[in-house]
Amino acid sequence: MTALFMASSALAAQGAEDATSSAFGISATGPVTIEPTPAVTSSDEKKQRSVATVAAPAGSISAQALNAKATQDTSSSSVVDLQVQAAQLTASAVRAECSDGEGTASIANVQLAGETLDASPPPNTEISVPGGGTLVLNKQTENADGSLTVTAVHLVVEGTQTIEVASATCGQPVGETTPPPPPGDGGETPQPPPADAPRPTPVPGHLPVTH
């Protein structure tokens, strides 16, 4: 029983140690590549990074005041003045938040090819990009480890260029594991073992003799 209790405690501690959150401001893959910037990961204390400006060659992709923040089970990221020339996409502010396994996204003054879009889009709002491509706002993905990733802007242009803006990943808080009850617990009162039966006492008497 002691070994079982110790194993349960070890599993709970391991689960708490493995719980991590992460966030980044912007990334791009394809003809234009931008490593996740700024990027943070945390499994305990608060981690935060900021970058003043990110700009791709010839200004094809640009963003200002990028921030990323993460603790064990919360994360957030934000950028301002987002511009993506290939999709004619602009936004004055983009933000994603993830806390205790739930996420939200907000995009202020967002326009696609001159059309104003919803600033608080429902999860996984998909929009066709003029000229070819797909824009997903408030993209939410459940990962294999149980964590949730919220990406405020996920843009694919002509199938070759992918851009992600304001992404945050977090898991649900790790609960405490209750150890198994010791013997006798569980609402039942332990009963004492039965007492030994008394030894028989001999009684004098005469038995008849038969032939």
PDB file of C-alpha atoms in Angstrom:
ATOM      1  CA  MET A   1       0.000   0.000   0.000  1.00  0.00           C
ATOM      2  CA  THR A   2       2.884   2.332   0.838  1.00  0.00           C
ATOM      3  CA  ALA A   3       4.446   1.614  -2.542  1.00  0.00           C
ATOM      4  CA  LEU A   4       1.145   2.426  -4.301  1.00  0.00           C
ATOM      5  CA  PHE A   5       0.883   5.753  -2.468  1.00  0.00           C
ATOM      6  CA  MET A   6       4.463   6.672  -3.381  1.00  0.00           C
ATOM      7  CA  ALA A   7       3.843   5.767  -7.040  1.00  0.00           C
ATOM      8  CA  SER A   8       0.695   7.941  -7.152  1.00  0.00           C
ATOM      9  CA  SER A   9       2.575  10.887  -5.662  1.00  0.00           C
ATOM     10  CA  ALA A  10       5.398  10.437  -8.157  1.00  0.00           C
ATOM     11  CA  LEU A  11       2.969  10.427 -11.087  1.00  0.00           C
ATOM     12  CA  ALA A  12       1.298  13.628  -9.848  1.00  0.00           C
ATOM     13  CA  ALA A  13       4.667  15.335  -9.458  1.00  0.00           C
ATOM     14  CA  GLN A  14       5.759  14.181 -12.899  1.00  0.00           C
ATOM     15  CA  GLY A  15       2.523  15.530 -14.449  1.00  0.00           C
ATOM     16  CA  ALA A  16       3.032  18.919 -12.823  1.00  0.00           C
ATOM     17  CA  GLU A  17       6.643  19.004 -14.011  1.00  0.00           C
ATOM     18  CA  ASP A  18       5.671  18.164 -17.605  1.00  0.00           C
ATOM     19  CA  ALA A  19       2.959  20.852 -17.866  1.00  0.00           C
ATOM     20  CA  THR A  20       4.270  23.676 -20.069  1.00  0.00           C
ATOM     21  CA  SER A  21       2.939  26.724 -21.895  1.00  0.00           C
ATOM     22  CA  SER A  22       4.435  28.656 -24.800  1.00  0.00           C
ATOM     23  CA  ALA A  23       3.819  31.684 -27.002  1.00  0.00           C
ATOM     24  CA  PHE A  24       5.276  33.600 -29.933  1.00  0.00           C
ATOM     25  CA  GLY A  25       4.489  36.821 -31.772  1.00  0.00           C
ATOM     26  CA  ILE A  26       4.982  35.925 -35.448  1.00  0.00           C
ATOM     27  CA  SER A  27       6.408  33.158 -37.632  1.00  0.00           C
ATOM     28  CA  ALA A  28       6.553  32.448 -41.371  1.00  0.00           C
ATOM     29  CA  THR A  29       7.483  29.472 -43.542  1.00  0.00           C
ATOM     30  CA  GLY A  30       7.832  29.321 -47.315  1.00  0.00           C
ATOM     31  CA  PRO A  31       9.557  31.757 -49.681  1.00  0.00           C
ATOM     32  CA  VAL A  32       9.761  34.166 -46.735  1.00  0.00           C
ATOM     33  CA  THR A  33      10.959  32.596 -43.481  1.00  0.00           C
ATOM     34  CA  ILE A  34      10.640  34.122 -40.021  1.00  0.00           C
ATOM     35  CA  GLU A  35      11.543  32.041 -36.976  1.00  0.00           C
ATOM     36  CA  PRO A  36       8.974  32.301 -34.130  1.00  0.00           C
ATOM     37  CA  THR A  37       9.708  35.784 -32.727  1.00  0.00           C
ATOM     38  CA  PRO A  38       9.734  36.475 -29.834  1.00  0.00           C
ATOM     39  CA  ALA A  39       9.233  32.971 -28.404  1.00  0.00           C
ATOM     40  CA  VAL A  40       8.926  31.810 -24.783  1.00  0.00           C
ATOM     41  CA  THR A  41       8.283  28.486 -23.021  1.00  0.00           C
ATOM     42  CA  SER A  42       7.602  27.966 -19.313  1.00  0.00           C
ATOM     43  CA  SER A  43       6.801  25.081 -16.987  1.00  0.00           C
ATOM     44  CA  ASP A  44       6.781  27.116 -13.766  1.00  0.00           C
ATOM     45  CA  GLU A  45       7.664  30.796 -13.377  1.00  0.00           C
ATOM     46  CA  LYS A  46       6.620  33.627 -15.681  1.00  0.00           C
ATOM     47  CA  LYS A  47       8.671  34.054 -18.861  1.00  0.00           C
ATOM     48  CA  GLN A  48       8.299  37.142 -21.070  1.00  0.00           C
ATOM     49  CA  ARG A  49      10.063  38.528 -24.143  1.00  0.00           C
ATOM     50  CA  SER A  50       9.493  41.533 -26.389  1.00  0.00           C
ATOM     51  CA  VAL A  51      10.790  42.635 -29.794  1.00  0.00           C
ATOM     52  CA  ALA A  52      10.320  46.122 -31.212  1.00  0.00           C
ATOM     53  CA  THR A  53      10.069  45.266 -34.921  1.00  0.00           C
ATOM     54  CA  VAL A  54      10.002  42.315 -37.300  1.00  0.00           C
ATOM     55  CA  ALA A  55      10.180  42.981 -41.040  1.00  0.00           C
ATOM     56  CA  ALA A  56      10.684  40.610 -43.986  1.00  0.00           C
ATOM     57  CA  PRO A  57      12.600  41.653 -47.126  1.00  0.00           C
ATOM     58  CA  ALA A  58      11.020  44.505 -49.086  1.00  0.00           C
ATOM     59  CA  GLY A  59       8.423  44.934 -46.340  1.00  0.00           C
ATOM     60  CA  SER A  60       6.352  41.951 -47.525  1.00  0.00           C
ATOM     61  CA  ILE A  61       5.577  41.094 -43.867  1.00  0.00           C
ATOM     62  CA  SER A  62       5.970  43.475 -40.955  1.00  0.00           C
ATOM     63  CA  ALA A  63       4.816  43.876 -37.344  1.00  0.00           C
ATOM     64  CA  GLN A  64       5.652  46.121 -34.393  1.00  0.00           C
ATOM     65  CA  ALA A  65       5.794  45.805 -30.597  1.00  0.00           C
ATOM     66  CA  LEU A  66       5.735  42.004 -30.462  1.00  0.00           C
ATOM     67  CA  ASN A  67       5.249  40.411 -27.030  1.00  0.00           C
ATOM     68  CA  ALA A  68       5.105  36.822 -25.758  1.00  0.00           C
ATOM     69  CA  LYS A  69       4.426  35.678 -22.203  1.00  0.00           C
ATOM     70  CA  ALA A  70       3.969  32.267 -20.530  1.00  0.00           C
ATOM     71  CA  THR A  71       3.591  30.643 -17.114  1.00  0.00           C
ATOM     72  CA  GLN A  72       2.870  26.985 -16.301  1.00  0.00           C
ATOM     73  CA  ASP A  73      -0.756  26.977 -17.505  1.00  0.00           C
ATOM     74  CA  THR A  74      -1.297  30.437 -19.073  1.00  0.00           C
ATOM     75  CA  SER A  75       0.172  32.212 -22.085  1.00  0.00           C
ATOM     76  CA  SER A  76      -0.431  35.226 -24.304  1.00  0.00           C
ATOM     77  CA  SER A  77       1.067  36.984 -27.314  1.00  0.00           C
ATOM     78  CA  SER A  78       0.421  40.229 -29.177  1.00  0.00           C
ATOM     79  CA  VAL A  79       1.630  42.399 -32.048  1.00  0.00           C
ATOM     80  CA  VAL A  80       0.607  45.788 -33.434  1.00  0.00           C
ATOM     81  CA  ASP A  81       0.638  47.288 -36.941  1.00  0.00           C
ATOM     82  CA  LEU A  82       0.554  43.955 -38.785  1.00  0.00           C
ATOM     83  CA  GLN A  83       0.953  44.133 -42.596  1.00  0.00           C
ATOM     84  CA  VAL A  84       1.099  41.269 -45.092  1.00  0.00           C
ATOM     85  CA  GLN A  85       1.375  42.610 -48.635  1.00  0.00           C
ATOM     86  CA  ALA A  86       0.698  39.351 -50.520  1.00  0.00           C
ATOM     87  CA  ALA A  87      -2.786  39.065 -48.978  1.00  0.00           C
ATOM     88  CA  GLN A  88      -3.467  42.790 -48.525  1.00  0.00           C
ATOM     89  CA  LEU A  89      -3.951  42.005 -44.840  1.00  0.00           C
ATOM     90  CA  THR A  90      -3.579  44.678 -42.166  1.00  0.00           C
ATOM     91  CA  ALA A  91      -4.470  44.946 -38.463  1.00  0.00           C
ATOM     92  CA  SER A  92      -3.707  47.572 -35.867  1.00  0.00           C
ATOM     93  CA  ALA A  93      -3.465  45.038 -33.019  1.00  0.00           C
ATOM     94  CA  VAL A  94      -3.520  41.227 -32.817  1.00  0.00           C
ATOM     95  CA  ARG A  95      -3.698  39.254 -29.561  1.00  0.00           C
ATOM     96  CA  ALA A  96      -4.115  35.634 -28.446  1.00  0.00           C
ATOM     97  CA  GLU A  97      -4.609  34.361 -24.894  1.00  0.00           C
ATOM     98  CA  CYS A  98      -4.701  30.844 -23.447  1.00  0.00           C
ATOM     99  CA  SER A  99      -5.526  30.074 -19.807  1.00  0.00           C
ATOM    100  CA  ASP A 100      -6.366  26.767 -18.101  1.00  0.00           C
ATOM    101  CA  GLY A 101      -6.972  25.056 -21.439  1.00  0.00           C
ATOM    102  CA  GLU A 102      -9.260  27.756 -22.887  1.00  0.00           C
ATOM    103  CA  GLY A 103      -8.331  30.341 -25.522  1.00  0.00           C
ATOM    104  CA  THR A 104      -9.476  33.656 -27.001  1.00  0.00           C
ATOM    105  CA  ALA A 105      -8.292  35.919 -29.822  1.00  0.00           C
ATOM    106  CA  SER A 106      -8.907  39.551 -30.729  1.00  0.00           C
ATOM    107  CA  ILE A 107      -7.890  41.488 -33.847  1.00  0.00           C
ATOM    108  CA  ALA A 108      -8.450  45.241 -33.942  1.00  0.00           C
ATOM    109  CA  ASN A 109      -9.088  47.092 -37.216  1.00  0.00           C
ATOM    110  CA  VAL A 110      -8.391  44.003 -39.322  1.00  0.00           C
ATOM    111  CA  GLN A 111      -8.851  44.351 -43.086  1.00  0.00           C
ATOM    112  CA  LEU A 112      -8.426  41.870 -45.922  1.00  0.00           C
ATOM    113  CA  ALA A 113      -8.205  43.401 -49.413  1.00  0.00           C
ATOM    114  CA  GLY A 114      -9.999  46.492 -48.113  1.00  0.00           C
ATOM    115  CA  GLU A 115     -12.809  44.552 -46.378  1.00  0.00           C
ATOM    116  CA  THR A 116     -13.180  44.961 -42.613  1.00  0.00           C
ATOM    117  CA  LEU A 117     -13.379  41.681 -40.684  1.00  0.00           C
ATOM    118  CA  ASP A 118     -14.764  40.726 -37.276  1.00  0.00           C
ATOM    119  CA  ALA A 119     -12.540  41.930 -34.427  1.00  0.00           C
ATOM    120  CA  SER A 120     -13.644  39.061 -32.138  1.00  0.00           C
ATOM    121  CA  PRO A 121     -14.054  36.112 -34.504  1.00  0.00           C
ATOM    122  CA  PRO A 122     -15.435  32.747 -33.317  1.00  0.00           C
ATOM    123  CA  PRO A 123     -12.921  29.895 -33.155  1.00  0.00           C
ATOM    124  CA  ASN A 124     -11.640  28.679 -36.526  1.00  0.00           C
ATOM    125  CA  THR A 125     -13.234  31.394 -38.677  1.00  0.00           C
ATOM    126  CA  GLU A 126     -12.070  30.612 -42.245  1.00  0.00           C
ATOM    127  CA  ILE A 127     -12.009  33.224 -45.025  1.00  0.00           C
ATOM    128  CA  SER A 128     -10.878  32.912 -48.648  1.00  0.00           C
ATOM    129  CA  VAL A 129      -8.041  35.222 -49.656  1.00  0.00           C
ATOM    130  CA  PRO A 130      -8.483  37.067 -52.991  1.00  0.00           C
ATOM    131  CA  GLY A 131      -6.003  35.728 -55.530  1.00  0.00           C
ATOM    132  CA  GLY A 132      -5.670  32.370 -53.761  1.00  0.00           C
ATOM    133  CA  GLY A 133      -5.161  31.378 -50.166  1.00  0.00           C
ATOM    134  CA  THR A 134      -6.928  30.893 -46.847  1.00  0.00           C
ATOM    135  CA  LEU A 135      -7.137  33.052 -43.736  1.00  0.00           C
ATOM    136  CA  VAL A 136      -8.134  31.453 -40.422  1.00  0.00           C
ATOM    137  CA  LEU A 137      -8.897  33.799 -37.531  1.00  0.00           C
ATOM    138  CA  ASN A 138      -8.852  32.576 -33.918  1.00  0.00           C
ATOM    139  CA  LYS A 139      -7.523  29.191 -34.974  1.00  0.00           C
ATOM    140  CA  GLN A 140      -7.785  26.742 -32.061  1.00  0.00           C
ATOM    141  CA  THR A 141      -6.085  23.356 -32.126  1.00  0.00           C
ATOM    142  CA  GLU A 142      -6.205  20.631 -29.463  1.00  0.00           C
ATOM    143  CA  ASN A 143      -2.803  18.973 -29.292  1.00  0.00           C
ATOM    144  CA  ALA A 144      -2.021  15.321 -28.610  1.00  0.00           C
ATOM    145  CA  ASP A 145      -0.760  16.099 -25.088  1.00  0.00           C
ATOM    146  CA  GLY A 146      -4.073  17.744 -24.141  1.00  0.00           C
ATOM    147  CA  SER A 147      -2.854  21.322 -24.490  1.00  0.00           C
ATOM    148  CA  LEU A 148      -4.586  23.982 -26.604  1.00  0.00           C
ATOM    149  CA  THR A 149      -2.970  26.256 -29.194  1.00  0.00           C
ATOM    150  CA  VAL A 150      -4.690  29.542 -30.086  1.00  0.00           C
ATOM    151  CA  THR A 151      -3.368  31.404 -33.140  1.00  0.00           C
ATOM    152  CA  ALA A 152      -5.076  34.730 -33.762  1.00  0.00           C
ATOM    153  CA  VAL A 153      -4.095  34.875 -37.453  1.00  0.00           C
ATOM    154  CA  HIS A 154      -3.168  31.838 -39.586  1.00  0.00           C
ATOM    155  CA  LEU A 155      -2.620  32.800 -43.221  1.00  0.00           C
ATOM    156  CA  VAL A 156      -1.748  30.588 -46.195  1.00  0.00           C
ATOM    157  CA  VAL A 157      -1.089  32.441 -49.473  1.00  0.00           C
ATOM    158  CA  GLU A 158      -1.242  30.478 -52.741  1.00  0.00           C
ATOM    159  CA  GLY A 159      -0.312  27.281 -50.923  1.00  0.00           C
ATOM    160  CA  THR A 160       3.355  28.252 -50.559  1.00  0.00           C
ATOM    161  CA  GLN A 161       3.582  30.918 -47.838  1.00  0.00           C
ATOM    162  CA  THR A 162       2.313  30.350 -44.305  1.00  0.00           C
ATOM    163  CA  ILE A 163       2.213  33.131 -41.707  1.00  0.00           C
ATOM    164  CA  GLU A 164       1.105  32.817 -38.076  1.00  0.00           C
ATOM    165  CA  VAL A 165       0.572  35.868 -35.900  1.00  0.00           C
ATOM    166  CA  ALA A 166       0.016  35.901 -32.106  1.00  0.00           C
ATOM    167  CA  SER A 167       0.067  32.266 -31.012  1.00  0.00           C
ATOM    168  CA  ALA A 168      -0.376  30.957 -27.448  1.00  0.00           C
ATOM    169  CA  THR A 169      -0.359  27.368 -26.130  1.00  0.00           C
ATOM    170  CA  CYS A 170      -1.399  26.199 -22.677  1.00  0.00           C
ATOM    171  CA  GLY A 171      -2.670  23.126 -20.872  1.00  0.00           C
ATOM    172  CA  GLN A 172      -5.225  22.533 -18.174  1.00  0.00           C
ATOM    173  CA  PRO A 173      -3.869  22.864 -14.619  1.00  0.00           C
ATOM    174  CA  VAL A 174      -2.574  19.616 -13.162  1.00  0.00           C
ATOM    175  CA  GLY A 175      -4.852  18.423 -10.349  1.00  0.00           C
ATOM    176  CA  GLU A 176      -3.656  16.758  -7.207  1.00  0.00           C
ATOM    177  CA  THR A 177      -3.908  13.000  -7.099  1.00  0.00           C
ATOM    178  CA  THR A 178      -5.719  11.647  -4.025  1.00  0.00           C
ATOM    179  CA  PRO A 179      -3.805   8.717  -2.482  1.00  0.00           C
ATOM    180  CA  PRO A 180      -5.690   5.475  -1.900  1.00  0.00           C
ATOM    181  CA  PRO A 181      -7.259   5.208   1.583  1.00  0.00           C
ATOM    182  CA  PRO A 182      -5.385   3.146   4.174  1.00  0.00           C
ATOM    183  CA  PRO A 183      -6.871  -0.196   5.284  1.00  0.00           C
ATOM    184  CA  GLY A 184     -10.017   0.323   7.332  1.00  0.00           C
ATOM    185  CA  ASP A 185     -10.980   3.618   5.682  1.00  0.00           C
ATOM    186  CA  GLY A 186     -13.753   4.096   3.125  1.00  0.00           C
ATOM    187  CA  GLY A 187     -16.588   4.735   5.557  1.00  0.00           C
ATOM    188  CA  GLU A 188     -16.482   1.311   7.260  1.00  0.00           C
ATOM    189  CA  THR A 189     -15.474   0.831  10.909  1.00  0.00           C
ATOM    190  CA  PRO A 190     -12.871  -1.914  11.297  1.00  0.00           C
ATOM    191  CA  GLN A 191     -14.290  -4.856  13.253  1.00  0.00           C
ATOM    192  CA  PRO A 192     -12.163  -6.657  15.869  1.00  0.00           C
ATOM    193  CA  PRO A 193     -11.293 -10.285  15.104  1.00  0.00           C
ATOM    194  CA  PRO A 194     -13.611 -12.890  16.726  1.00  0.00           C
ATOM    195  CA  ALA A 195     -12.576 -14.043  20.195  1.00  0.00           C
ATOM    196  CA  ASP A 196     -11.382 -17.593  20.740  1.00  0.00           C
ATOM    197  CA  ALA A 197     -14.160 -20.011  21.737  1.00  0.00           C
ATOM    198  CA  PRO A 198     -14.025 -21.129  25.425  1.00  0.00           C
ATOM    199  CA  ARG A 199     -12.523 -24.518  26.156  1.00  0.00           C
ATOM    200  CA  PRO A 200     -15.115 -27.221  27.136  1.00  0.00           C
ATOM    201  CA  THR A 201     -15.435 -28.066  30.849  1.00  0.00           C
ATOM    202  CA  PRO A 202     -15.609 -31.818  31.696  1.00  0.00           C
ATOM    203  CA  VAL A 203     -18.797 -32.907  33.584  1.00  0.00           C
ATOM    204  CA  PRO A 204     -18.595 -36.047  35.838  1.00  0.00           C
ATOM    205  CA  GLY A 205     -21.283 -38.730  35.223  1.00  0.00           C
ATOM    206  CA  HIS A 206     -21.919 -42.423  34.688  1.00  0.00           C
ATOM    207  CA  LEU A 207     -22.505 -43.958  31.329  1.00  0.00           C
ATOM    208  CA  PRO A 208     -24.466 -47.259  31.060  1.00  0.00           C
ATOM    209  CA  VAL A 209     -22.477 -50.314  30.004  1.00  0.00           C
ATOM    210  CA  THR A 210     -24.038 -52.364  27.207  1.00  0.00           C
ATOM    211  CA  HIS A 211     -23.258 -55.947  26.222  1.00  0.00           C
TER     212      HIS A 211
END
